[in-house]
Amino acid sequence: MNEAKKGSGALLAFLAIACAACLNAINGTLIVTAFPALAEAFELPYAHISSLVMYFMAATAASQPIAGALGDRLGRKRVFVVGIVGFCVSSLAAGFSASYHELIFWRVGQAIFTGTITANAATLIYRITPEARIATNLGFMSSAMLGSSALAFPLGGLIIYAFDWHFLFWCSVPVGLLALVLVVVFVPADTKRQGKISSVCLMGLPFIPFAASLQRLIEGRPFLGMMAVCVISALLIAWLIRRSPGSVQQFGMINNTRFNLGSVVAMLGGGVTFGLMFMLPVWATATLNIAPAELGAYLACYTFAMMLASPVSGRHIDIAGDARSRFAAQLLVVLGIALLLAPLYRASFATAMLLVGAGAAVLQIVAQRATLLAVPLQVQSLAMGMFNTYRALGGILGNALPAIIFALYPASTDAGDRSVLLWLLLIYVVPLCLSLWWMGRVDDAKAS
């Protein structure tokens, strides 16, 4: 059972957790519209800027299961606070970076600590929320994060226009300090610690060499050696898990069809989102002849749609289940991609962003609620860390697809070229629809 609170204390605790969770959203979207400017500032081909996302997502994937296991074992609020402090320090240092490699180093630091925040946020929400309102509150938290993202898109473009790239990292530090104060004051102290740290929490580590091998491929450097490191590390961790009775027990609590399907849905949804976010700053700018700040306003439509759809879909799912929401998510994403594939105008671009954004919001709530309720309380933070690792893997793969296409076929950034959209549709959207259909079959079988 979750430890639900009542009244104003629960509301203030929720607002504190949501404020901290917004750090990841702000940090991730501030730099999207600035990708072309960052490539110019560091004198790099545009495709190579994918490393800012690639290594960020790899570090997120590696850190979240570890952070979740630490939260279960040491206390979720305690680990949450460490994540906020570490994020502020890493963001401040990133703004002072003297080289692109130094910026990547501190960007990885940001990823590790925002991963620590994200892995424990949902379980802290679960502690203070009655089970009948879990999807609703997850929806409100997603809405807060997405509202922050919506503001961060145009803000990033304005910062690049008025200042320089350093301020992209510094401006999130005050938000981090505010979140730190709110969490310390209003989130209830840890009462009991049930989890054990086992080899399962290491499962995200192979994604670091995996991302490095993809980035080497994008940059035209040898990548087979790094891919071999990825395979060897994955096999070693699998061996460690099988040798440890505690790891086998923890993995058994998490490894069920409902959890796995929810995680796959989150991964494929992340692939669509990150594929679009890396493609659009260069492709939409060329196709519509718009400036970065204007592009940020259009991308804000995406996150505003997510912000509005998240609490509405969450409440609907709590009341009526997620069957209709699964169908709505598929329909919205497919219609949005179809609009981008048609002749593109400003109005159709804004509409496409609204449709895909609303679909992504529903996907997020469906997937996170399914996985949260599919595992026992004592491993929830670890499970959420694993869930977010799947999402991060989707981000790595989604970011890599357009980057590889841009590197191999530079003309694909030209106005009107839709090759990246077609590949996104084939590789991510079609399997996403099949996974949601399968999730429905599992629910039907369980109900009968």
Coordinates of C-alpha atoms in Angstrom, one line a residue:
M1 CA 0.0 0.0 0.0
N2 CA 1.1 3.5 -0.7
E3 CA 1.4 6.0 2.2
A4 CA -1.1 8.5 0.9
K5 CA -1.3 11.9 2.6
K6 CA -4.3 14.3 2.8
G7 CA -4.8 18.0 2.6
S8 CA -2.5 20.9 1.9
G9 CA 0.6 18.9 3.0
A10 CA 0.1 16.5 0.2
L11 CA -0.4 19.3 -2.3
L12 CA 2.7 21.2 -1.2
A13 CA 4.8 18.0 -1.4
F14 CA 3.4 17.2 -4.9
L15 CA 4.3 20.7 -6.1
A16 CA 7.8 20.4 -4.6
I17 CA 8.4 17.0 -6.4
A18 CA 6.9 18.4 -9.7
C19 CA 9.2 21.4 -9.5
A20 CA 12.3 19.2 -9.2
A21 CA 11.1 16.9 -12.0
C22 CA 10.8 20.0 -14.3
L23 CA 14.6 20.4 -14.2
N24 CA 15.0 17.5 -16.6
A25 CA 12.4 19.0 -19.0
I26 CA 14.0 22.5 -18.9
N27 CA 17.5 21.1 -19.3
G28 CA 16.5 18.9 -22.2
T29 CA 14.6 21.4 -24.3
L30 CA 16.5 24.7 -23.8
I31 CA 19.2 23.6 -26.2
V32 CA 17.1 22.0 -29.0
T33 CA 16.4 25.2 -31.0
A34 CA 20.1 26.2 -30.4
F35 CA 21.5 23.0 -32.0
P36 CA 22.5 24.8 -35.3
A37 CA 24.1 27.7 -33.3
L38 CA 26.0 25.3 -31.1
A39 CA 27.3 23.5 -34.2
E40 CA 28.5 26.9 -35.6
A41 CA 30.0 28.0 -32.3
F42 CA 32.1 24.8 -32.0
E43 CA 32.8 24.6 -35.7
L44 CA 31.2 21.1 -36.0
P45 CA 29.0 19.5 -38.7
Y46 CA 25.4 19.5 -37.6
A47 CA 25.2 15.7 -37.3
H48 CA 28.0 15.7 -34.8
I49 CA 25.9 17.8 -32.4
S50 CA 23.9 14.7 -31.8
S51 CA 26.6 13.8 -29.2
L52 CA 25.0 16.3 -26.8
V53 CA 21.8 14.2 -26.8
M54 CA 23.5 10.8 -27.3
Y55 CA 25.8 10.9 -24.3
F56 CA 23.1 12.6 -22.2
M57 CA 20.6 9.8 -22.8
A58 CA 23.3 7.1 -22.4
A59 CA 24.2 8.5 -19.0
T60 CA 20.5 8.8 -18.1
A61 CA 20.0 5.2 -19.1
A62 CA 23.0 4.0 -17.0
S63 CA 22.2 6.1 -13.9
Q64 CA 18.5 5.6 -13.4
P65 CA 18.3 2.0 -12.3
I66 CA 21.3 2.6 -10.0
A67 CA 19.5 5.8 -8.6
G68 CA 16.3 3.9 -8.2
A69 CA 18.0 1.1 -6.3
L70 CA 19.7 3.7 -4.1
G71 CA 16.4 5.3 -3.4
D72 CA 14.8 2.0 -2.4
R73 CA 17.8 1.3 -0.1
L74 CA 18.9 4.7 1.3
G75 CA 15.7 6.6 1.2
R76 CA 14.0 8.2 -1.8
K77 CA 13.8 11.8 -0.6
R78 CA 17.5 11.7 0.4
V79 CA 18.6 10.5 -3.0
F80 CA 16.2 12.9 -4.7
V81 CA 17.9 15.8 -2.9
V82 CA 21.4 14.6 -3.9
G83 CA 20.2 14.6 -7.5
I84 CA 19.0 18.3 -7.3
V85 CA 22.3 19.5 -5.8
G86 CA 24.3 17.6 -8.3
F87 CA 22.3 19.0 -11.2
C88 CA 22.9 22.5 -10.0
V89 CA 26.6 22.0 -9.8
S90 CA 26.9 20.3 -13.2
S91 CA 24.8 23.0 -14.9
L92 CA 26.9 25.8 -13.4
A93 CA 30.1 24.1 -14.5
A94 CA 28.7 23.3 -18.0
G95 CA 28.2 27.0 -18.7
F96 CA 31.9 27.6 -18.0
S97 CA 33.1 24.9 -20.4
A98 CA 36.1 26.0 -22.5
S99 CA 35.7 23.2 -25.2
Y100 CA 33.1 21.0 -26.7
H101 CA 34.6 17.9 -24.9
E102 CA 34.4 19.7 -21.6
L103 CA 30.8 20.6 -22.3
I104 CA 30.0 16.9 -23.1
F105 CA 31.6 15.9 -19.7
W106 CA 29.4 18.3 -17.7
R107 CA 26.4 17.4 -19.9
V108 CA 26.9 13.8 -18.8
G109 CA 27.0 15.0 -15.2
Q110 CA 23.6 16.7 -15.7
A111 CA 22.2 13.5 -17.1
I112 CA 23.4 11.4 -14.1
F113 CA 21.8 13.8 -11.6
T114 CA 18.5 14.4 -13.5
G115 CA 18.3 10.6 -13.9
T116 CA 18.6 10.4 -10.1
I117 CA 15.7 12.9 -9.8
T118 CA 13.5 11.2 -12.4
A119 CA 14.0 7.6 -11.1
N120 CA 12.6 8.6 -7.7
A121 CA 10.0 11.2 -8.6
A122 CA 7.2 8.8 -9.5
T123 CA 7.7 6.7 -6.3
L124 CA 7.6 9.9 -4.2
I125 CA 4.3 10.8 -5.9
Y126 CA 3.1 7.3 -5.2
R127 CA 3.8 7.8 -1.5
I128 CA 1.6 10.8 -1.1
T129 CA -1.2 9.8 -3.6
P130 CA -4.2 7.5 -3.1
E131 CA -4.1 4.7 -5.7
A132 CA -7.3 5.8 -7.3
R133 CA -5.6 9.1 -8.3
I134 CA -2.2 7.9 -9.4
A135 CA -2.7 8.4 -13.1
T136 CA -4.2 11.8 -12.4
N137 CA -1.3 13.0 -10.4
L138 CA 1.2 11.5 -12.8
G139 CA -0.6 13.5 -15.5
F140 CA -0.4 16.7 -13.5
M141 CA 3.4 16.1 -13.0
S142 CA 3.8 15.5 -16.7
S143 CA 1.9 18.6 -17.4
A144 CA 4.2 20.7 -15.2
M145 CA 7.2 19.2 -16.9
L146 CA 5.8 19.8 -20.3
G147 CA 4.8 23.4 -19.5
S148 CA 8.4 24.0 -18.6
S149 CA 9.5 22.4 -21.8
A150 CA 7.1 24.5 -23.8
L151 CA 8.6 27.7 -22.3
A152 CA 12.1 26.4 -22.7
F153 CA 11.9 25.9 -26.5
P154 CA 11.4 29.6 -27.4
L155 CA 13.5 30.7 -24.4
G156 CA 16.5 28.7 -25.8
G157 CA 16.1 30.4 -29.2
L158 CA 15.9 33.9 -27.5
I159 CA 19.0 33.2 -25.4
I160 CA 21.0 32.3 -28.4
Y161 CA 19.8 35.4 -30.2
A162 CA 20.4 37.8 -27.3
F163 CA 23.4 36.2 -25.5
D164 CA 25.5 33.1 -26.1
W165 CA 25.3 29.4 -25.4
H166 CA 26.7 29.6 -21.9
F167 CA 23.4 31.0 -20.6
L168 CA 21.5 27.9 -21.8
F169 CA 23.0 26.1 -18.9
W170 CA 23.2 28.8 -16.3
C171 CA 19.5 29.8 -16.4
S172 CA 18.3 26.4 -15.0
V173 CA 20.4 26.8 -11.8
P174 CA 17.9 29.1 -10.0
V175 CA 15.1 26.7 -10.8
G176 CA 17.2 23.9 -9.2
L177 CA 17.8 25.9 -6.1
L178 CA 14.1 26.7 -5.7
A179 CA 13.3 23.0 -6.1
L180 CA 15.9 22.1 -3.5
V181 CA 14.3 24.4 -0.9
L182 CA 10.7 23.2 -1.7
V183 CA 11.7 19.5 -1.5
V184 CA 13.6 19.8 1.8
V185 CA 10.8 21.7 3.4
F186 CA 7.6 20.0 2.1
V187 CA 8.4 16.4 1.1
P188 CA 7.9 14.1 4.0
A189 CA 11.0 12.3 5.4
D190 CA 11.8 8.8 4.5
T191 CA 10.1 6.4 6.8
K192 CA 11.3 2.9 5.8
R193 CA 13.8 1.4 3.4
Q194 CA 12.9 -1.9 1.9
G195 CA 15.1 -2.4 -1.2
K196 CA 18.4 -4.1 -1.7
I197 CA 21.1 -3.1 -4.1
S198 CA 21.9 -5.8 -6.5
S199 CA 23.4 -6.4 -10.0
V200 CA 20.0 -5.6 -11.6
C201 CA 20.7 -1.9 -11.2
L202 CA 23.7 -2.1 -13.4
M203 CA 21.6 -3.1 -16.5
G204 CA 21.9 0.4 -18.0
L205 CA 25.7 0.6 -18.1
P206 CA 26.1 -1.1 -21.6
F207 CA 24.2 1.8 -23.1
I208 CA 27.2 4.1 -22.6
P209 CA 29.4 2.1 -25.1
F210 CA 26.3 1.6 -27.2
A211 CA 25.8 5.3 -27.5
A212 CA 29.5 5.9 -28.1
S213 CA 29.5 3.4 -30.9
L214 CA 26.5 5.1 -32.6
Q215 CA 28.2 8.5 -32.3
R216 CA 31.4 7.1 -33.8
L217 CA 29.3 5.8 -36.7
I218 CA 27.7 9.2 -37.1
E219 CA 31.1 10.9 -37.2
G220 CA 32.6 8.3 -39.6
R221 CA 35.0 6.9 -37.1
P222 CA 35.6 3.1 -36.4
F223 CA 32.9 1.9 -34.1
L224 CA 33.1 -2.0 -34.0
G225 CA 35.5 -2.0 -31.0
M226 CA 33.1 0.1 -28.9
M227 CA 30.2 -2.0 -30.0
A228 CA 32.2 -5.1 -28.8
V229 CA 32.6 -3.4 -25.4
C230 CA 28.8 -2.9 -25.3
V231 CA 28.2 -6.6 -26.0
I232 CA 30.8 -7.8 -23.5
S233 CA 29.5 -5.5 -20.7
A234 CA 25.9 -6.6 -21.4
L235 CA 26.9 -10.3 -21.2
L236 CA 28.9 -9.7 -18.0
I237 CA 26.0 -7.9 -16.3
A238 CA 23.6 -10.7 -17.3
W239 CA 26.0 -13.2 -15.8
L240 CA 26.3 -11.2 -12.6
I241 CA 22.5 -11.1 -12.3
R242 CA 22.1 -14.8 -12.8
R243 CA 24.7 -15.6 -10.2
S244 CA 23.1 -13.5 -7.5
P245 CA 20.0 -14.9 -5.8
G246 CA 19.0 -11.4 -4.7
S247 CA 19.3 -10.1 -8.2
V248 CA 17.3 -13.0 -9.6
Q249 CA 14.6 -12.3 -7.0
Q250 CA 14.5 -8.6 -7.7
F251 CA 14.4 -9.1 -11.5
G252 CA 11.6 -11.7 -11.1
M253 CA 9.5 -9.1 -9.3
I254 CA 9.9 -6.6 -12.1
N255 CA 10.0 -8.9 -15.2
N256 CA 6.4 -9.4 -16.2
T257 CA 4.5 -8.8 -19.4
R258 CA 2.7 -5.7 -18.3
F259 CA 5.9 -4.0 -17.1
N260 CA 7.8 -5.0 -20.2
L261 CA 5.1 -3.8 -22.6
G262 CA 4.8 -0.5 -20.8
S263 CA 8.6 0.0 -21.0
V264 CA 8.6 -0.9 -24.7
V265 CA 5.8 1.7 -25.4
A266 CA 7.9 4.3 -23.5
M267 CA 11.0 3.4 -25.6
L268 CA 9.2 3.6 -28.9
G269 CA 7.5 6.9 -27.9
G270 CA 10.9 8.3 -27.0
G271 CA 12.2 7.3 -30.4
V272 CA 9.5 9.3 -32.1
T273 CA 10.0 12.3 -29.9
F274 CA 13.7 12.5 -30.0
G275 CA 13.8 11.7 -33.7
L276 CA 11.6 14.7 -34.4
M277 CA 13.4 17.0 -32.0
F278 CA 16.8 16.4 -33.7
M279 CA 15.4 16.5 -37.2
L280 CA 13.1 19.6 -37.0
P281 CA 15.6 22.3 -36.0
V282 CA 17.4 22.0 -39.3
W283 CA 14.7 20.5 -41.6
A284 CA 11.7 22.7 -40.6
T285 CA 13.9 25.8 -40.6
A286 CA 14.9 25.1 -44.2
T287 CA 11.4 24.0 -45.3
L288 CA 9.5 26.9 -43.7
N289 CA 12.3 29.5 -43.8
I290 CA 11.9 30.4 -40.1
A291 CA 14.3 31.6 -37.5
P292 CA 15.3 29.6 -34.3
A293 CA 13.1 31.7 -32.0
E294 CA 10.1 31.2 -34.3
L295 CA 10.8 27.5 -34.5
G296 CA 10.9 27.4 -30.7
A297 CA 7.3 28.8 -30.7
Y298 CA 6.1 26.0 -33.0
L299 CA 7.9 23.3 -31.0
A300 CA 6.2 24.8 -27.9
C301 CA 2.9 23.7 -29.5
Y302 CA 4.1 20.2 -29.1
T303 CA 4.8 20.5 -25.4
F304 CA 1.7 22.7 -24.7
A305 CA -0.4 19.9 -26.2
M306 CA 1.3 17.4 -23.9
M307 CA 0.8 19.7 -20.9
L308 CA -2.9 20.0 -21.5
A309 CA -3.5 16.3 -22.5
S310 CA -1.5 14.8 -19.6
P311 CA -3.9 15.6 -16.7
V312 CA -7.0 15.1 -18.8
S313 CA -5.9 11.7 -20.1
G314 CA -4.6 10.7 -16.6
R315 CA -8.0 11.4 -15.0
H316 CA -9.8 9.6 -17.8
I317 CA -7.6 6.5 -17.3
D318 CA -8.2 6.5 -13.5
I319 CA -12.0 6.5 -14.2
A320 CA -12.4 4.4 -17.3
G321 CA -9.2 2.4 -17.8
D322 CA -6.7 2.9 -20.6
A323 CA -8.3 1.1 -23.6
R324 CA -9.6 4.3 -25.3
S325 CA -6.5 6.2 -24.4
R326 CA -4.3 3.6 -26.1
F327 CA -6.3 4.0 -29.3
A328 CA -6.3 7.8 -29.1
A329 CA -2.5 7.9 -28.7
Q330 CA -2.0 5.9 -31.8
L331 CA -4.4 8.0 -33.8
L332 CA -2.9 11.3 -32.7
V333 CA 0.7 10.3 -33.5
V334 CA -0.1 8.8 -36.9
L335 CA -2.2 11.9 -37.9
G336 CA 0.6 14.2 -36.8
I337 CA 3.3 12.4 -38.8
A338 CA 1.0 12.3 -41.8
L339 CA 0.6 16.1 -41.7
L340 CA 4.4 16.4 -41.6
L341 CA 4.7 14.1 -44.6
A342 CA 2.2 16.3 -46.6
P343 CA 3.2 19.6 -48.2
L344 CA 4.3 21.6 -45.1
Y345 CA 2.9 25.1 -44.2
R346 CA 3.1 27.0 -40.9
A347 CA -0.5 26.1 -40.0
S348 CA -0.1 22.4 -40.8
F349 CA 3.3 22.3 -38.9
A350 CA 1.6 23.8 -35.8
T351 CA -1.2 21.3 -36.1
A352 CA 1.1 18.4 -36.5
M353 CA 3.0 19.5 -33.3
L354 CA -0.3 19.7 -31.4
L355 CA -1.3 16.2 -32.5
V356 CA 2.0 14.4 -31.9
G357 CA 2.4 16.2 -28.6
A358 CA -1.0 15.2 -27.4
G359 CA -0.4 11.6 -28.5
A360 CA 3.0 11.5 -26.7
A361 CA 1.4 12.7 -23.5
V362 CA -1.2 9.9 -23.5
L363 CA 1.5 7.4 -24.3
Q364 CA 3.6 8.6 -21.3
I365 CA 0.7 8.2 -18.8
V366 CA -0.4 4.9 -20.2
A367 CA 3.1 3.4 -20.0
Q368 CA 4.1 4.9 -16.7
R369 CA 0.9 3.9 -14.9
A370 CA 1.1 0.4 -16.3
T371 CA 4.6 -0.2 -15.1
L372 CA 4.1 1.5 -11.7
L373 CA 1.2 -0.8 -10.9
A374 CA 2.9 -3.9 -12.3
V375 CA 5.6 -4.2 -9.6
P376 CA 5.5 -4.5 -5.8
L377 CA 6.3 -1.5 -3.6
Q378 CA 9.7 -2.6 -2.4
V379 CA 11.2 -2.4 -5.9
Q380 CA 9.2 0.5 -7.3
S381 CA 12.1 3.0 -7.5
L382 CA 14.3 0.4 -9.2
A383 CA 11.5 -0.5 -11.6
M384 CA 11.0 3.2 -12.4
G385 CA 14.7 3.5 -13.0
M386 CA 14.5 0.6 -15.4
F387 CA 11.4 2.1 -17.1
N388 CA 13.2 5.4 -17.6
T389 CA 16.2 3.4 -19.0
Y390 CA 13.9 2.1 -21.7
R391 CA 12.8 5.7 -22.4
A392 CA 16.4 6.8 -22.5
L393 CA 17.2 4.0 -25.0
G394 CA 14.4 5.3 -27.1
G395 CA 16.0 8.8 -27.0
I396 CA 19.3 7.4 -28.0
L397 CA 17.9 5.5 -30.9
G398 CA 15.5 8.3 -32.0
N399 CA 18.3 10.8 -31.9
A400 CA 20.7 8.5 -33.8
L401 CA 18.4 7.8 -36.7
P402 CA 18.2 11.3 -38.2
A403 CA 21.8 12.0 -37.3
I404 CA 23.0 8.9 -39.2
I405 CA 20.8 9.8 -42.2
F406 CA 22.0 13.4 -42.1
A407 CA 25.7 12.2 -42.0
L408 CA 25.3 9.7 -44.8
Y409 CA 23.0 11.9 -47.0
P410 CA 23.5 15.6 -46.2
A411 CA 20.9 16.6 -48.7
S412 CA 18.2 15.1 -46.4
T413 CA 18.4 18.4 -44.4
D414 CA 17.2 20.3 -47.5
A415 CA 13.7 21.8 -47.7
G416 CA 11.0 19.3 -48.4
D417 CA 13.0 16.1 -48.0
R418 CA 11.0 13.6 -45.9
S419 CA 13.2 10.6 -45.8
V420 CA 13.8 10.9 -42.0
L421 CA 10.0 11.0 -41.4
L422 CA 9.5 7.9 -43.4
W423 CA 12.1 6.0 -41.4
L424 CA 10.6 7.2 -38.1
L425 CA 7.2 6.0 -39.2
L426 CA 8.6 2.6 -40.2
I427 CA 11.0 1.9 -37.3
Y428 CA 9.1 3.5 -34.4
V429 CA 5.5 4.3 -35.1
V430 CA 4.4 1.0 -36.6
P431 CA 6.0 -1.1 -33.7
L432 CA 4.5 1.4 -31.2
C433 CA 1.0 0.7 -32.5
L434 CA 1.6 -3.1 -32.4
S435 CA 2.9 -2.8 -28.8
L436 CA -0.2 -0.9 -27.7
W437 CA -2.4 -3.5 -29.4
W438 CA -0.6 -6.3 -27.5
M439 CA -1.0 -4.4 -24.2
G440 CA -4.7 -4.4 -24.9
R441 CA -4.7 -8.1 -25.5
V442 CA -2.9 -8.7 -22.2
D443 CA -5.4 -6.6 -20.3
D444 CA -8.3 -8.4 -21.9
A445 CA -6.8 -11.8 -21.0
K446 CA -6.3 -10.7 -17.4
A447 CA -9.9 -9.4 -17.1
S448 CA -11.3 -12.6 -18.4

